[in-house]
Coordinates of C-alpha atoms in Angstrom, one line a residue:
M683 CA -10.4 14.8 25.3
K684 CA -7.8 16.8 27.1
L685 CA -5.6 14.8 29.5
S686 CA -3.7 16.0 32.5
R687 CA -0.1 15.0 33.0
N688 CA -1.0 12.2 35.5
D689 CA -3.9 10.7 33.5
T690 CA -3.4 7.4 31.8
C691 CA -2.2 7.9 28.3
W692 CA -4.6 7.8 25.4
C693 CA -2.5 5.2 23.6
G694 CA -3.4 2.3 25.8
S695 CA 0.1 1.7 27.2
G696 CA -1.2 2.0 30.8
K697 CA 1.5 4.7 31.5
K698 CA 0.9 8.2 32.8
Y699 CA 0.4 10.7 30.0
K700 CA 3.5 12.7 31.1
N701 CA 5.7 9.6 30.7
C702 CA 4.2 8.5 27.4
H703 CA 2.7 10.7 24.7
L704 CA 2.7 14.2 26.2
N705 CA 5.9 15.4 24.5
F706 CA 4.8 13.7 21.3
D707 CA 1.4 15.5 21.4
E708 CA 3.0 18.8 22.1
K709 CA 5.3 18.4 19.1
I710 CA 2.4 17.6 16.8
L711 CA 0.5 20.6 18.2
S712 CA 3.5 22.9 17.4
Y713 CA 3.4 21.7 13.8
G714 CA -0.4 22.3 13.7
L715 CA 0.1 25.8 15.0
R716 CA 2.4 26.4 12.0
G717 CA -0.3 25.4 9.6
A718 CA 0.6 21.7 9.0
I719 CA -2.0 19.0 8.4
V720 CA -1.5 16.8 11.5
P721 CA -2.6 13.2 11.9
P722 CA -5.6 12.5 14.2
R723 CA -4.9 10.2 17.2
Q724 CA -7.1 7.4 15.8
I725 CA -4.7 6.7 12.9
I726 CA -1.6 6.5 15.2
K727 CA -1.2 2.8 16.2
N728 CA -0.3 1.7 19.7
E729 CA 2.2 -1.2 20.4
A730 CA -0.5 -3.9 20.6
Q731 CA -2.0 -2.8 17.3
I732 CA 1.4 -2.6 15.6
Q733 CA 2.2 -6.2 16.8
G734 CA -1.2 -7.4 15.5
I735 CA -0.7 -5.7 12.1
K736 CA 2.8 -7.2 11.9
E737 CA 1.4 -10.8 12.4
S738 CA -1.1 -10.1 9.6
A739 CA 1.7 -8.8 7.4
K740 CA 3.8 -11.9 7.9
I741 CA 1.0 -14.0 6.4
N742 CA 0.5 -11.4 3.6
T743 CA 4.1 -11.6 2.6
A744 CA 4.0 -15.4 2.7
V745 CA 1.1 -15.4 0.3
L746 CA 3.0 -13.3 -2.2
D747 CA 6.0 -15.5 -1.8
L748 CA 3.8 -18.5 -2.7
V749 CA 2.5 -16.7 -5.8
A750 CA 6.1 -15.9 -6.8
E751 CA 7.0 -19.6 -6.6
N752 CA 4.1 -20.8 -8.7
I753 CA 3.2 -18.1 -11.2
K754 CA 3.9 -19.0 -14.9
A755 CA 2.6 -18.8 -18.4
G756 CA -0.5 -21.0 -19.0
M757 CA -2.0 -20.6 -15.6
S758 CA -5.3 -18.6 -15.2
T759 CA -5.7 -15.7 -12.9
E760 CA -8.4 -17.8 -11.2
D761 CA -5.6 -20.3 -10.4
I762 CA -3.8 -17.4 -8.6
N763 CA -7.0 -16.6 -6.8
T764 CA -7.4 -20.2 -5.6
L765 CA -3.7 -20.3 -4.5
V766 CA -4.2 -17.1 -2.5
H767 CA -7.5 -18.0 -1.0
D768 CA -6.6 -21.5 0.1
F769 CA -3.3 -20.6 1.6
T770 CA -4.7 -17.6 3.5
V771 CA -7.5 -19.6 5.0
L772 CA -5.1 -22.3 6.0
Q773 CA -3.2 -19.7 8.1
G774 CA -6.5 -18.9 9.9
A775 CA -6.7 -15.6 8.1
I776 CA -9.2 -14.0 5.7
P777 CA -8.5 -12.6 2.2
A778 CA -9.5 -8.9 2.7
P779 CA -10.6 -8.2 -0.9
L780 CA -13.3 -11.0 -0.9
N781 CA -16.7 -9.3 -0.8
Y782 CA -15.1 -5.9 0.0
G783 CA -17.5 -3.4 -1.6
G784 CA -18.8 -6.3 -3.6
F785 CA -15.4 -7.4 -5.0
P786 CA -16.0 -11.0 -6.0
K787 CA -12.5 -12.6 -5.5
S788 CA -9.8 -13.0 -2.9
V789 CA -7.0 -11.1 -4.8
C790 CA -6.6 -8.5 -7.5
T791 CA -4.8 -9.6 -10.7
S792 CA -4.1 -6.7 -13.1
I793 CA -2.4 -7.6 -16.4
N794 CA -0.5 -5.3 -18.9
E795 CA -2.7 -2.2 -19.5
E796 CA -4.8 -2.9 -16.4
V797 CA -3.8 -0.5 -13.7
C798 CA -5.4 -2.1 -10.6
H799 CA -8.4 -4.1 -9.3
G800 CA -8.3 -6.7 -12.1
I801 CA -10.7 -9.5 -11.3
P802 CA -9.4 -13.1 -11.5
S803 CA -11.1 -15.4 -14.1
K804 CA -10.6 -18.9 -15.4
D805 CA -10.8 -17.3 -18.9
I806 CA -7.8 -15.1 -18.4
I807 CA -4.6 -17.1 -19.1
L808 CA -1.1 -15.7 -18.5
K809 CA 0.9 -15.6 -21.7
D810 CA 4.6 -15.2 -22.5
G811 CA 5.4 -11.5 -22.4
D812 CA 2.7 -10.5 -20.0
I813 CA 3.3 -8.4 -16.9
I814 CA 0.9 -8.8 -14.0
N815 CA 0.4 -7.1 -10.6
V816 CA -0.8 -9.4 -7.9
D817 CA -2.3 -7.4 -5.0
V818 CA -2.8 -9.3 -1.8
S819 CA -4.5 -8.1 1.4
T820 CA -5.0 -10.1 4.6
I821 CA -7.1 -9.9 7.7
Y822 CA -5.7 -11.8 10.7
N823 CA -7.2 -11.5 14.2
G824 CA -9.0 -8.4 13.0
Y825 CA -5.8 -6.7 11.7
F826 CA -5.3 -5.7 8.0
S827 CA -2.2 -5.8 5.8
D828 CA -1.7 -5.0 2.1
A829 CA 1.1 -5.4 -0.5
S830 CA 1.5 -6.1 -4.2
R831 CA 4.2 -7.2 -6.6
M832 CA 4.8 -7.2 -10.3
F833 CA 5.6 -10.5 -12.1
M834 CA 7.0 -10.8 -15.6
I835 CA 5.9 -13.8 -17.5
G836 CA 8.5 -15.3 -19.9
N837 CA 10.1 -13.1 -22.4
V838 CA 9.0 -9.5 -21.6
H839 CA 9.8 -6.7 -24.0
P840 CA 12.8 -4.7 -22.8
E841 CA 10.8 -1.4 -22.7
V842 CA 8.1 -3.1 -20.5
K843 CA 10.8 -4.6 -18.3
K844 CA 12.2 -1.1 -17.8
L845 CA 8.7 0.2 -16.8
V846 CA 8.4 -2.6 -14.1
K847 CA 11.9 -1.7 -12.8
V848 CA 11.3 2.0 -12.6
A849 CA 7.9 1.5 -10.9
K850 CA 9.8 -0.5 -8.2
E851 CA 12.4 2.3 -8.0
C852 CA 9.6 4.8 -7.5
L853 CA 8.3 2.8 -4.6
D854 CA 11.7 2.5 -3.0
L855 CA 12.4 6.2 -3.4
G856 CA 9.0 6.9 -1.8
L857 CA 10.0 4.6 1.1
Q858 CA 13.3 6.5 1.6
A859 CA 11.4 9.8 1.7
A860 CA 9.0 8.5 4.4
K861 CA 10.6 9.9 7.6
P862 CA 9.1 10.8 11.0
W863 CA 8.4 14.6 11.2
G864 CA 8.5 14.8 7.4
F865 CA 5.4 15.0 5.2
L866 CA 3.4 12.8 2.9
G867 CA 4.3 15.2 0.1
D868 CA 7.9 14.1 0.5
V869 CA 6.9 10.6 -0.5
S870 CA 4.7 11.9 -3.3
E871 CA 7.4 14.1 -4.9
A872 CA 9.9 11.3 -4.8
C873 CA 7.6 8.9 -6.7
Q874 CA 6.5 11.5 -9.2
T875 CA 10.0 12.9 -10.0
H876 CA 11.5 9.5 -10.7
A877 CA 8.6 8.4 -12.9
E878 CA 8.5 11.5 -14.9
K879 CA 12.3 11.6 -15.3
N880 CA 12.0 8.3 -17.0
G881 CA 9.3 9.5 -19.3
Y882 CA 6.4 7.9 -17.5
S883 CA 3.2 9.2 -15.9
V884 CA 1.7 8.6 -12.5
V885 CA -2.0 7.7 -11.9
R886 CA -3.8 10.3 -9.8
E887 CA -7.2 8.6 -9.1
F888 CA -5.8 5.8 -6.9
G889 CA -3.1 5.9 -4.3
G890 CA -1.9 4.5 -1.0
H891 CA -3.9 4.6 2.2
G892 CA -3.8 4.1 5.9
V893 CA -4.3 0.4 6.9
G894 CA -4.3 -1.8 9.9
I895 CA -7.5 -1.5 11.9
Q896 CA -9.5 -1.2 8.7
F897 CA -8.7 -2.1 5.1
H898 CA -8.7 1.6 4.0
E899 CA -8.1 4.4 6.5
D900 CA -6.8 7.9 6.4
P901 CA -4.5 9.3 5.1
F902 CA -4.8 9.0 1.3
V903 CA -1.3 8.7 0.0
A904 CA -0.9 10.5 -3.4
H905 CA 2.1 9.6 -5.6
V906 CA 2.2 13.1 -7.1
G907 CA 2.8 16.1 -5.0
K908 CA 5.3 18.5 -3.5
K909 CA 7.8 18.0 -0.7
G910 CA 6.9 19.7 2.6
T911 CA 3.1 19.5 1.9
D912 CA 0.3 17.1 2.9
M913 CA 0.0 15.3 6.2
L914 CA 2.7 15.3 8.8
L915 CA 4.3 11.9 9.3
V916 CA 4.7 10.7 12.9
P917 CA 5.8 7.5 14.6
G918 CA 3.0 5.0 14.8
M919 CA 1.4 5.8 11.4
I920 CA 0.9 2.8 9.1
F921 CA 0.0 3.2 5.5
T922 CA 0.7 1.8 2.0
I923 CA 2.9 3.3 -0.6
E924 CA 1.8 1.9 -4.0
P925 CA 2.7 4.1 -7.1
M926 CA 0.9 3.2 -10.3
I927 CA 3.1 4.1 -13.2
N928 CA 2.0 4.2 -16.8
M929 CA 4.2 3.9 -19.8
G930 CA 2.0 6.3 -21.7
K931 CA -0.4 9.0 -20.4
K932 CA -1.8 9.2 -16.9
D933 CA -5.4 8.9 -18.0
I934 CA -7.4 5.8 -16.9
Y935 CA -11.0 4.6 -17.0
V936 CA -12.9 1.9 -15.1
D937 CA -14.2 -1.1 -17.0
S938 CA -18.0 -0.6 -17.3
D939 CA -18.5 -4.4 -17.6
N940 CA -17.4 -5.0 -14.0
D941 CA -17.1 -1.5 -12.4
W942 CA -13.8 -2.5 -10.8
T943 CA -10.9 -2.8 -13.2
A944 CA -9.0 0.4 -13.9
I945 CA -7.3 0.5 -17.4
T946 CA -5.0 2.9 -19.1
E947 CA -7.0 5.0 -21.6
D948 CA -4.3 4.8 -24.3
G949 CA -3.8 1.1 -23.8
S950 CA -0.2 1.5 -22.6
P951 CA 1.2 -0.9 -20.0
S952 CA 1.0 0.0 -16.3
A953 CA 3.1 -1.2 -13.4
Q954 CA 2.6 -1.0 -9.6
W955 CA 4.4 -2.3 -6.5
E956 CA 3.1 -1.8 -2.9
Y957 CA 4.5 -1.9 0.6
T958 CA 2.7 -1.5 3.9
V959 CA 5.0 0.7 6.0
L960 CA 5.3 1.8 9.7
I961 CA 6.7 5.2 10.5
T962 CA 9.2 4.6 13.4
E963 CA 11.4 7.0 15.4
D964 CA 14.1 6.9 12.8
G965 CA 12.6 6.1 9.5
A966 CA 10.1 3.7 7.9
E967 CA 9.8 -0.1 8.4
I968 CA 8.4 -2.3 5.7
L969 CA 5.8 -4.6 7.2
T970 CA 4.8 -6.5 4.1
Y971 CA 6.1 -6.4 0.5

């Protein structure tokens, strides 16, 4: 819908368009005319939505902090699921993974060669030397947030420790590259370059995603790519950065027994960290980590 200067702005601020998003829209249009992929309005969050997502994100971070305080060798991944589920519900929130597309649990727990979407089980016991990604997603008052952390259990092999460390560095370099009026490809290249410089590979099949109003929104955030390509980044966009870094080759497969858990084809360890970030006027703000 085309707005005139004195119409109420599309963002819901209640201000006149000329005093709100007119210049913003004209700037986006100028990039589009130069051939850039520009974000549609529906993925640009307004102030009320941003505040709602931030409240969800606070709970999401608190859940991961609770996991960090309690995770140890000898506990089952079902114990982690119970911890996450019970705490989330106590906050008046909902674990987003539960029943999402048929996923049976409230959190994803991916160990060693599992890349993502590991399903908690009372039969999977954490052992000394394991690494595990715990991926937490929360719905609060209808708003979604999403983050994951790696945890090292006991005495982890130095080479595997390095993988976990480099995966976190990939995430942080991707975050640094996420700037308003830059491009998603800037984030992708930063992650890919650092991973490959260290002799690792980057998973292609999964990536980050828009989040906030729904669990998964546009854009898809690849962690391989070229600077200056892909979607234009503008203030108000919220998405996850979550590079999945393999010690061996990039190839993965999905476990046919559960149709969820992604595993490295060569059996090598994989590590992943995830932030939800908001593009601001001067950079990117971490909402949950």
